[in-house]
Amino acid sequence: MRVTSTGHAGFLIETTGGSILCDPWFNPTFFGSWFVFPRNDGLDPTPLSNPDYLYISHFHRDHLDPRFLTEHVSKDATVLLPAYGVDVLEHALRDIGFTRFVRTSNGEVIELDGDLRIGIQSLAGPHIGPMGDSMLAVADPTAVVLDQNDAHPADLDFVKAFGPVDAHLLQYSGAIWYPMVYEIPEEEEFRLIEAKRRRQLDRATTYIEMVGARHVVPSAGPPCFIDEGMMDLNDLPGGRPSIFPDATVFIDHLRSVGHDEAHLTVPGTSLEVGGPGDGTIVHPMPESEVRAIFADKAAYLERYREDMADVIATEHASWPTDTTDLLAEMTEWLDPILAIAHHTREGVGAPVTLRTDDGLAIVIDMPAGRVRALEPGERTPFEFGMARPLLEAAVRNRTGDWCNELFLSCRFTARRDGPYNEYVYTFFKSLSMDRMRYAEEYYGAQLADDDVEWIELDGWIVESRCPHQKASLARMGSVCDGRLTCGLHGWEFDLATGTGTNSEGLTLRVRGRVDHPDADPVETAGSEPSESPSGVRGGEQT
């Protein structure tokens, strides 16, 4: 089997039973903020044009690139379709021209032609978005490859059906706006960045140890930011702390903890997996040029920016220059969605302000279930600020998921009074009737689920799964100074009360110390289903 990087999370996997093109991304996205790093605009698309199969892991635009798929990929390819709660991904691919689909079920092993076996595990829920994330296992008689890309599963048990994994492709870097956009003191921002950076590297290392593959390919990030005023987001020597470390940083981290199975790749690099050439790496350029990209990244990004100047200018020119009555437009659009968002509105529990750079202030009043103007002197607990053209674009396009479009651009500011509230971002992921119905049905099912398993962890009796994304706390949980931390996304819980200490709306069910095993579950605000739904994944710990 041969695995060739096309950049970011993109790969061409060539097997004895056919080729699979995975997540090809070439064009800047998220309002021109994200560019592929290292750059892949010089990569010849011809070898990617006629795959037997196409796998798009999820709907994010750094994985689903409509322009590239339209212009360069044969519509005769058969799409390997993850199982999600809504059909937005399938509809998008059909709009591009694809007509052949293999629909999968979570964890199902599917036999394709030529002794090729595949399986897709999707992660869905309002906390991730109805199109969530997914990961792909591929096996032929010579090798097994796991393309985990962005997915952060609670476990990787579905891979066991394929046997030992030979190559593991996974994300290790940041893919979020947190904490950089928040209005917080710089010292606090830097502390949060460093903590998040460590958490990302540690989480990816845990997945590598869970899978135990002979070859690891760090991938699915980071992007780079080369537009004016955004260069500081990149991880550069002597620069500001960054949640976007590159592959050389992660490989050094792995070596520091005893792992030497990771390979550095750039777009065009191929890895042979299985057979007599197992482990052979072929780069599209001399090794010295590969290393130079990372050794002098600042100069590399500056050249990249100069080369992309016209592309960036075209992106800016595409933003709306006129204004509309946004209050009226948002009322017409969002009031019907708010009318069915009972669990989500209860979870947010307060008004949310959207403020533009030309002085407009619109409130999404969650308790009242309507959109209105900000009242004189009013300060809401949650506020987002952005340039007027970006809000105009999101409203005109009826963008159904602001988190994975507008917010990922990092072209906004945010403020909150109090701890992080997951339901705020769940709302902004669910801005259509279909999406919100899915979110509300999910929450309803969570409320009805009374089947709780308990485990002992360092002297405490706690529920076995994190209320965030149901990660196994036996595997991912740790206890220190009376607090339990879930290592999957870093959520913390006070064991004396069960309350989440770094988020609002997450409560861990705790029976008490092991020497009192018959104690009732702790009753705290939000711990009972009627008070606050749980089981929601956070939008800022990705």
Coordinates of C-alpha atoms in Angstrom, one line a residue:
M1 CA 0.0 0.0 0.0
R2 CA 1.2 3.5 -0.8
V3 CA 0.1 6.6 1.1
T4 CA 0.8 10.0 -0.5
S5 CA 0.3 13.3 1.2
T6 CA -1.6 15.9 -0.8
G7 CA -1.3 18.5 2.0
H8 CA -3.0 19.0 5.4
A9 CA -5.4 16.0 6.0
G10 CA -5.3 15.0 2.3
F11 CA -4.0 11.7 1.2
L12 CA -4.1 9.4 -1.8
I13 CA -4.1 5.8 -0.5
E14 CA -3.2 3.3 -3.2
T15 CA -4.2 -0.3 -2.4
T16 CA -4.3 -3.6 -4.2
G17 CA -8.0 -3.1 -4.6
G18 CA -8.1 0.5 -5.9
S19 CA -7.2 4.0 -4.8
I20 CA -8.9 6.2 -2.3
L21 CA -8.6 10.0 -2.4
C22 CA -9.1 11.4 1.1
D23 CA -9.9 15.0 2.0
P24 CA -8.1 16.9 -0.7
W25 CA -7.8 20.6 0.2
F26 CA -6.0 23.1 -2.0
N27 CA -7.9 26.5 -1.9
P28 CA -7.8 29.0 0.9
T29 CA -10.8 28.9 3.2
F30 CA -12.7 30.4 6.1
F31 CA -12.8 33.9 4.6
G32 CA -9.3 33.5 3.3
S33 CA -7.7 32.9 6.7
W34 CA -6.6 29.3 6.3
F35 CA -3.9 28.3 3.8
V36 CA -2.4 24.8 3.3
F37 CA 1.0 24.4 5.1
P38 CA 3.4 23.4 3.7
R39 CA 1.9 24.8 0.5
N40 CA 0.5 22.5 -2.2
D41 CA -0.4 24.9 -5.0
G42 CA 2.5 23.5 -7.0
L43 CA 1.4 19.8 -6.7
D44 CA 0.3 18.2 -10.0
P45 CA -3.4 17.3 -9.6
T46 CA -3.3 14.7 -12.4
P47 CA -2.5 11.7 -10.2
L48 CA -5.4 12.7 -8.0
S49 CA -8.0 13.1 -10.8
N50 CA -9.2 9.5 -11.3
P51 CA -9.4 7.7 -7.9
D52 CA -11.6 4.7 -7.5
Y53 CA -13.0 6.1 -4.3
L54 CA -13.4 9.4 -2.6
Y55 CA -13.5 9.9 1.2
I56 CA -14.5 13.3 2.6
S57 CA -14.3 12.8 6.4
H58 CA -16.6 15.8 7.3
F59 CA -18.0 19.0 6.0
H60 CA -15.3 21.5 7.1
R61 CA -13.9 23.4 4.2
D62 CA -10.3 22.3 4.9
H63 CA -11.5 18.8 4.1
L64 CA -14.3 19.4 1.6
D65 CA -12.9 21.7 -1.1
P66 CA -15.7 22.1 -3.7
R67 CA -13.6 24.0 -6.2
F68 CA -10.9 21.4 -6.3
L69 CA -13.4 18.5 -6.5
T70 CA -15.3 20.3 -9.3
E71 CA -12.3 21.1 -11.4
H72 CA -10.0 18.2 -10.9
V73 CA -11.7 15.0 -9.6
S74 CA -13.6 12.6 -11.9
K75 CA -17.3 12.3 -10.9
D76 CA -17.0 8.5 -11.6
A77 CA -15.4 8.1 -8.2
T78 CA -17.4 6.2 -5.7
V79 CA -17.9 8.2 -2.5
L80 CA -17.4 6.4 0.8
L81 CA -20.0 8.2 2.9
P82 CA -19.8 8.5 6.7
A83 CA -23.1 8.0 8.6
Y84 CA -24.2 11.4 10.0
G85 CA -27.4 12.7 11.5
V86 CA -28.2 14.9 8.5
D87 CA -27.5 14.6 4.8
V88 CA -25.7 17.8 4.2
L89 CA -22.4 16.2 3.1
E90 CA -24.1 13.9 0.6
H91 CA -26.1 16.8 -0.8
A92 CA -23.0 18.9 -1.2
L93 CA -21.2 16.1 -3.0
R94 CA -24.2 15.5 -5.3
D95 CA -24.3 19.2 -6.1
I96 CA -20.6 18.9 -7.2
G97 CA -21.6 16.0 -9.5
F98 CA -20.9 12.8 -7.6
T99 CA -23.6 10.1 -8.0
R100 CA -22.1 6.9 -6.7
F101 CA -22.1 6.4 -3.0
V102 CA -21.3 3.6 -0.5
R103 CA -23.3 4.4 2.6
T104 CA -21.6 3.1 5.8
S105 CA -22.7 2.3 9.3
N106 CA -20.5 3.1 12.3
G107 CA -18.0 0.4 12.9
E108 CA -19.2 -1.8 10.0
V109 CA -16.5 -3.6 7.9
I110 CA -17.4 -3.3 4.3
E111 CA -15.9 -5.5 1.6
L112 CA -15.1 -3.7 -1.6
D113 CA -13.6 -5.0 -4.9
G114 CA -10.2 -6.6 -4.9
D115 CA -9.9 -7.8 -1.3
L116 CA -10.2 -4.2 -0.1
R117 CA -11.9 -3.7 3.2
I118 CA -12.9 -0.3 4.7
G119 CA -14.7 0.9 7.8
I120 CA -15.8 4.4 8.8
Q121 CA -16.5 5.5 12.4
S122 CA -18.3 8.8 12.6
L123 CA -18.7 11.1 15.6
A124 CA -21.8 13.2 15.6
G125 CA -23.8 15.3 17.9
P126 CA -24.8 18.9 18.3
H127 CA -21.6 19.6 20.2
I128 CA -19.5 18.5 17.1
G129 CA -22.2 19.5 14.6
P130 CA -24.5 17.1 12.7
M131 CA -21.7 16.4 10.2
G132 CA -19.3 15.8 13.0
D133 CA -16.0 14.1 12.3
S134 CA -15.1 10.7 11.0
M135 CA -12.2 8.4 10.6
L136 CA -11.4 5.7 7.9
A137 CA -9.8 2.3 8.3
V138 CA -8.4 0.7 5.1
A139 CA -7.1 -2.8 4.7
D140 CA -5.9 -4.8 1.8
P141 CA -3.9 -8.1 1.9
T142 CA -0.6 -6.1 2.4
A143 CA -1.4 -3.5 5.1
V144 CA -3.9 -1.6 7.3
V145 CA -4.1 2.2 7.4
L146 CA -6.1 4.3 9.9
D147 CA -6.9 7.8 8.7
Q148 CA -8.0 9.4 11.9
N149 CA -7.6 13.0 10.6
D150 CA -9.5 15.4 12.9
A151 CA -11.5 12.9 14.9
H152 CA -11.2 12.7 18.6
P153 CA -13.0 9.5 19.5
A154 CA -13.6 8.2 23.0
D155 CA -12.0 4.9 21.9
L156 CA -10.6 3.2 18.8
D157 CA -12.2 -0.2 19.3
F158 CA -13.7 -0.4 15.8
V159 CA -10.1 -0.7 14.3
K160 CA -9.6 -4.0 16.0
A161 CA -11.7 -5.8 13.3
F162 CA -8.9 -4.9 10.8
G163 CA -6.0 -6.4 12.7
P164 CA -2.8 -4.6 13.7
V165 CA -2.5 -1.1 12.1
D166 CA 0.5 -0.4 10.0
A167 CA 0.2 3.3 9.4
H168 CA -1.7 5.9 11.5
L169 CA -2.5 9.3 10.1
L170 CA -3.7 11.8 12.7
Q171 CA -4.1 15.4 13.8
Y172 CA -1.9 16.8 16.6
S173 CA -2.1 20.6 16.1
G174 CA -4.8 23.2 16.8
A175 CA -7.9 23.7 14.7
I176 CA -9.8 26.3 16.7
W177 CA -10.0 30.0 17.6
Y178 CA -9.5 29.6 21.3
P179 CA -8.1 31.4 23.2
M180 CA -6.7 33.9 20.8
V181 CA -9.9 35.8 20.0
Y182 CA -10.9 36.3 23.6
E183 CA -10.7 39.7 25.3
I184 CA -8.4 38.6 28.2
P185 CA -5.1 39.8 29.6
E186 CA -2.1 38.7 27.5
E187 CA -0.5 36.8 30.3
E188 CA -3.7 34.7 30.7
E189 CA -4.0 34.2 27.0
F190 CA -0.4 32.9 26.8
R191 CA -1.0 30.6 29.7
L192 CA -4.1 29.1 28.1
I193 CA -2.3 28.7 24.8
E194 CA 0.6 26.8 26.4
A195 CA -1.9 24.6 28.2
K196 CA -3.9 23.9 25.1
R197 CA -0.7 23.2 23.1
R198 CA 0.4 20.6 25.7
R199 CA -3.0 19.0 25.7
Q200 CA -3.1 18.6 21.9
L201 CA 0.3 16.9 21.8
D202 CA -0.5 14.7 24.8
R203 CA -3.9 13.7 23.3
A204 CA -2.3 12.7 20.0
T205 CA 0.4 10.8 21.8
T206 CA -2.3 8.8 23.7
Y207 CA -4.0 7.9 20.4
I208 CA -0.7 6.7 19.0
E209 CA -0.2 4.5 22.0
M210 CA -3.8 3.2 21.8
V211 CA -3.3 2.2 18.1
G212 CA 0.3 1.0 18.2
A213 CA 1.0 1.4 14.5
R214 CA 4.5 0.9 13.1
H215 CA 4.3 4.1 11.1
V216 CA 2.8 7.5 12.2
V217 CA 2.1 10.4 9.9
P218 CA 1.3 13.7 11.7
S219 CA -1.3 15.4 9.5
A220 CA -4.5 17.4 9.4
G221 CA -2.8 20.6 10.4
P222 CA -1.6 23.1 11.1
P223 CA -2.9 25.5 8.6
C224 CA -1.0 28.7 8.2
F225 CA -2.2 32.3 8.3
I226 CA -0.6 34.7 5.9
D227 CA -3.1 37.5 5.5
E228 CA -2.2 40.9 6.9
G229 CA -2.5 41.0 10.7
M230 CA -2.8 37.2 11.1
M231 CA 0.9 36.1 10.9
D232 CA 1.1 36.1 14.7
L233 CA -1.2 33.1 14.8
N234 CA 1.6 30.9 13.3
D235 CA 4.0 29.0 15.5
L236 CA 7.3 30.9 14.8
P237 CA 10.6 31.0 16.6
G238 CA 10.6 34.0 18.9
G239 CA 7.0 34.8 18.2
R240 CA 3.9 34.7 20.4
P241 CA 2.8 31.3 21.8
S242 CA 0.7 29.4 19.3
I243 CA -1.8 26.5 19.4
F244 CA -0.6 25.6 15.9
P245 CA 2.7 23.7 16.3
D246 CA 4.0 22.0 13.1
A247 CA 5.0 18.4 12.5
T248 CA 8.6 18.9 13.5
V249 CA 7.5 20.0 17.0
F250 CA 5.2 17.0 17.4
I251 CA 7.9 14.6 16.2
D252 CA 10.3 16.0 18.7
H253 CA 7.7 15.6 21.4
L254 CA 7.1 12.0 20.4
R255 CA 10.9 11.3 20.6
S256 CA 11.0 12.9 24.0
V257 CA 8.5 10.3 25.3
G258 CA 10.1 7.3 23.6
H259 CA 8.4 7.2 20.2
D260 CA 10.4 7.1 16.9
E261 CA 7.8 5.8 14.5
A262 CA 6.7 9.2 13.1
H263 CA 7.5 10.5 9.6
L264 CA 7.8 14.1 8.4
T265 CA 5.9 14.6 5.2
V266 CA 5.1 17.5 2.8
P267 CA 2.6 17.6 0.0
G268 CA 3.8 15.0 -2.5
T269 CA 5.6 12.8 0.0
S270 CA 4.8 9.1 -0.3
L271 CA 5.1 6.3 2.3
E272 CA 5.2 2.6 1.4
V273 CA 3.3 0.5 3.9
G274 CA 3.7 -3.3 3.9
G275 CA 5.7 -5.4 1.5
P276 CA 9.4 -5.3 0.8
G277 CA 9.5 -1.5 0.6
D278 CA 7.8 -1.0 4.0
G279 CA 8.7 2.3 5.6
T280 CA 10.2 3.8 2.4
I281 CA 9.7 7.6 2.3
V282 CA 10.0 9.5 -1.0
H283 CA 9.8 13.3 -0.9
P284 CA 9.0 15.5 -3.9
M285 CA 12.2 17.5 -3.2
P286 CA 15.6 16.9 -1.6
E287 CA 15.5 16.2 2.2
S288 CA 17.4 19.5 2.8
E289 CA 14.6 21.5 1.1
V290 CA 12.0 19.7 3.2
R291 CA 13.9 20.6 6.4
A292 CA 14.4 24.2 5.3
I293 CA 10.6 24.7 5.2
F294 CA 10.4 24.2 8.9
A295 CA 13.8 25.6 9.9
D296 CA 13.1 29.0 8.4
K297 CA 9.4 29.1 8.5
A298 CA 9.1 32.8 8.8
A299 CA 10.8 33.4 5.5
Y300 CA 8.8 30.6 3.9
L301 CA 5.5 32.1 5.0
E302 CA 6.6 35.6 3.9
R303 CA 7.3 34.2 0.4
Y304 CA 4.0 32.4 0.5
R305 CA 2.2 35.6 1.3
E306 CA 3.8 37.5 -1.5
D307 CA 2.9 34.7 -4.0
M308 CA -0.7 34.7 -2.7
A309 CA -1.2 38.4 -2.7
D310 CA -3.7 38.4 -5.6
V311 CA -5.6 35.5 -4.1
I312 CA -6.0 37.3 -0.8
A313 CA -7.0 40.5 -2.5
T314 CA -9.7 38.6 -4.5
E315 CA -11.0 37.0 -1.3
H316 CA -11.4 40.4 0.4
A317 CA -13.1 41.8 -2.7
S318 CA -15.7 39.1 -2.5
W319 CA -17.0 40.2 0.8
P320 CA -20.2 42.3 0.8
T321 CA -19.7 46.0 0.5
D322 CA -23.3 47.1 0.9
T323 CA -25.4 46.7 4.1
T324 CA -28.8 45.2 4.7
D325 CA -31.3 45.4 7.6
L326 CA -29.6 42.7 9.5
L327 CA -31.9 42.9 12.5
A328 CA -34.9 42.2 10.2
E329 CA -33.0 39.5 8.3
M330 CA -31.8 37.7 11.4
T331 CA -35.3 37.9 13.0
E332 CA -36.8 36.3 10.0
W333 CA -34.1 33.6 9.9
L334 CA -33.4 32.8 13.5
D335 CA -36.7 33.3 15.3
P336 CA -38.3 30.0 13.9
I337 CA -35.1 28.2 14.9
L338 CA -35.1 29.6 18.4
A339 CA -38.8 28.5 18.7
I340 CA -37.7 24.8 18.6
A341 CA -34.4 25.2 20.4
H342 CA -35.8 24.5 23.9
H343 CA -32.8 22.5 25.3
T344 CA -30.2 24.7 23.6
R345 CA -31.8 27.9 24.8
E346 CA -32.0 26.6 28.3
G347 CA -28.4 25.6 28.2
V348 CA -27.2 29.0 27.1
G349 CA -29.5 30.7 29.6
A350 CA -28.7 34.3 28.7
P351 CA -28.8 36.7 25.8
V352 CA -25.9 36.8 23.3
T353 CA -24.8 40.0 21.5
L354 CA -23.4 40.2 18.0
R355 CA -21.6 43.5 17.5
T356 CA -20.1 44.8 14.3
D357 CA -17.3 47.3 13.7
D358 CA -19.7 49.9 12.4
G359 CA -21.7 50.1 15.6
L360 CA -24.5 47.6 15.0
A361 CA -25.4 45.5 18.0
I362 CA -28.0 42.7 17.7
V363 CA -29.0 40.4 20.6
I364 CA -30.1 36.8 20.3
D365 CA -32.2 36.6 23.4
M366 CA -32.1 33.0 24.4
P367 CA -34.5 33.2 27.4
A368 CA -37.1 35.1 25.3
G369 CA -36.5 33.0 22.2
R370 CA -36.2 36.0 19.8
V371 CA -33.7 38.3 18.0
R372 CA -33.8 42.0 19.1
A373 CA -31.7 45.1 19.2
L374 CA -29.3 45.7 22.2
E375 CA -30.9 48.0 24.7
P376 CA -29.2 51.2 25.9
G377 CA -26.7 50.3 28.7
E378 CA -27.3 46.6 28.3
R379 CA -24.3 44.2 28.7
T380 CA -25.0 40.5 27.9
P381 CA -22.9 37.7 29.3
F382 CA -21.8 36.6 25.9
E383 CA -20.6 38.9 23.1
F384 CA -19.0 38.4 19.6
G385 CA -17.5 41.2 17.6
M386 CA -16.7 41.1 13.9
A387 CA -16.4 43.2 10.7
R388 CA -19.8 44.1 9.2
P389 CA -19.1 42.4 5.8
L390 CA -18.5 39.0 7.6
L391 CA -21.8 39.1 9.4
E392 CA -23.5 40.2 6.2
A393 CA -22.0 37.3 4.4
A394 CA -23.0 34.8 7.1
V395 CA -26.6 36.1 7.1
R396 CA -27.0 36.4 3.4
N397 CA -25.7 32.9 2.8
R398 CA -27.8 31.5 5.7
T399 CA -24.6 29.8 6.9
G400 CA -25.8 26.9 9.0
D401 CA -22.6 26.4 11.0
W402 CA -20.9 29.6 12.0
C403 CA -18.3 27.7 14.2
N404 CA -16.9 25.9 11.2
E405 CA -17.0 28.9 8.8
L406 CA -17.0 32.3 10.4
F407 CA -15.5 31.5 13.8
L408 CA -12.7 29.3 12.3
S409 CA -11.6 32.3 10.3
C410 CA -10.3 33.8 13.6
R411 CA -11.5 37.1 12.2
F412 CA -13.6 38.0 15.3
T413 CA -13.4 38.8 19.0
A414 CA -15.2 37.2 21.9
R415 CA -16.1 38.0 25.5
R416 CA -17.9 36.0 28.1
D417 CA -18.7 36.7 31.8
G418 CA -18.0 33.4 33.7
P419 CA -17.0 30.0 32.5
Y420 CA -17.2 28.5 29.0
N421 CA -20.7 27.6 28.0
E422 CA -20.9 24.8 25.4
Y423 CA -24.5 25.5 24.4
V424 CA -23.5 28.9 22.9
Y425 CA -21.4 27.2 20.3
T426 CA -23.9 24.4 19.9
F427 CA -26.4 27.0 18.9
F428 CA -24.1 28.6 16.3
K429 CA -23.5 25.1 14.8
S430 CA -27.2 24.5 14.4
L431 CA -28.6 27.5 12.4
S432 CA -31.1 25.6 10.3
M433 CA -34.3 23.8 11.1
D434 CA -32.8 20.4 10.3
R435 CA -29.6 21.0 12.3
M436 CA -31.5 22.3 15.3
R437 CA -34.0 19.5 15.2
Y438 CA -31.1 17.1 15.3
A439 CA -29.5 18.9 18.3
E440 CA -32.8 18.9 20.2
E441 CA -33.5 15.3 19.5
Y442 CA -30.0 14.4 20.6
Y443 CA -30.4 16.3 23.9
G444 CA -33.8 14.7 24.4
A445 CA -32.2 11.3 24.1
Q446 CA -29.5 12.2 26.5
L447 CA -32.0 13.3 29.1
A448 CA -33.8 10.0 28.8
D449 CA -30.7 7.9 29.3
D450 CA -30.6 6.7 32.9
D451 CA -28.2 3.8 32.2
V452 CA -25.1 4.9 34.1
E453 CA -22.1 2.7 34.7
W454 CA -19.8 3.5 37.7
I455 CA -16.1 3.0 38.1
E456 CA -13.6 3.6 40.9
L457 CA -10.9 6.1 40.1
D458 CA -8.3 7.0 42.7
G459 CA -10.6 6.4 45.6
W460 CA -13.7 8.0 44.0
I461 CA -16.9 6.4 42.6
V462 CA -17.7 8.3 39.4
E463 CA -19.6 7.6 36.2
S464 CA -17.5 5.7 33.7
R465 CA -17.9 8.1 30.8
C466 CA -17.0 11.8 30.6
P467 CA -20.2 13.9 30.2
H468 CA -18.6 15.8 27.3
Q469 CA -18.0 13.2 24.6
K470 CA -18.3 10.0 26.5
A471 CA -14.6 9.2 26.7
S472 CA -13.7 6.3 28.9
L473 CA -12.6 7.8 32.2
A474 CA -11.0 4.5 33.2
R475 CA -8.6 5.2 30.3
M476 CA -8.6 9.0 29.9
G477 CA -9.4 10.2 33.5
S478 CA -6.9 11.3 36.1
V479 CA -7.4 12.7 39.7
C480 CA -5.3 15.3 41.4
D481 CA -6.1 17.6 44.3
G482 CA -9.8 16.7 44.4
R483 CA -10.4 17.3 40.7
L484 CA -10.9 14.8 37.9
T485 CA -9.5 15.7 34.5
C486 CA -10.6 14.0 31.2
G487 CA -7.5 13.8 29.0
L488 CA -9.5 13.8 25.8
H489 CA -10.3 17.5 25.8
G490 CA -9.1 18.7 29.2
W491 CA -12.4 19.2 31.0
E492 CA -12.1 19.3 34.8
F493 CA -14.6 18.4 37.5
D494 CA -14.7 19.1 41.2
L495 CA -15.1 15.7 42.8
A496 CA -16.8 17.2 45.9
T497 CA -19.7 18.6 43.8
G498 CA -19.4 17.1 40.3
T499 CA -19.4 20.6 38.9
G500 CA -17.3 21.3 35.8
T501 CA -14.6 23.8 36.8
N502 CA -13.7 25.1 33.3
S503 CA -17.1 24.9 31.6
E504 CA -20.7 25.7 32.3
G505 CA -23.3 23.0 31.7
L506 CA -21.1 19.9 32.2
T507 CA -21.6 18.0 35.4
L508 CA -20.0 14.7 36.4
R509 CA -22.0 12.3 38.4
V510 CA -20.1 11.3 41.5
R511 CA -21.3 8.9 44.2
G512 CA -18.5 9.9 46.6
R513 CA -15.4 8.3 48.1
V514 CA -14.8 4.6 47.7
D515 CA -15.3 4.1 51.5
H516 CA -18.9 5.3 51.1
P517 CA -19.9 3.3 48.0
D518 CA -23.6 3.5 48.8
A519 CA -23.8 7.3 48.8
D520 CA -26.3 8.9 46.6
P521 CA -25.1 10.7 43.5
V522 CA -24.1 14.2 44.3
E523 CA -27.0 16.6 43.8
T524 CA -25.8 19.9 42.4
A525 CA -27.2 22.6 40.1
G526 CA -27.3 21.0 36.7
S527 CA -26.7 17.5 37.8
E528 CA -30.2 16.3 37.3
P529 CA -31.4 15.9 33.7
S530 CA -34.4 18.2 34.3
E531 CA -32.0 21.0 35.2
S532 CA -29.3 20.9 32.4
P533 CA -28.6 18.4 29.6
S534 CA -25.2 16.9 29.7
G535 CA -23.0 14.9 27.3
V536 CA -22.1 17.8 25.1
R537 CA -18.7 18.3 23.4
G538 CA -17.0 21.6 23.8
G539 CA -16.4 23.9 21.0
E540 CA -13.1 25.3 22.3
Q541 CA -11.1 22.4 23.4
T542 CA -10.5 20.9 19.9

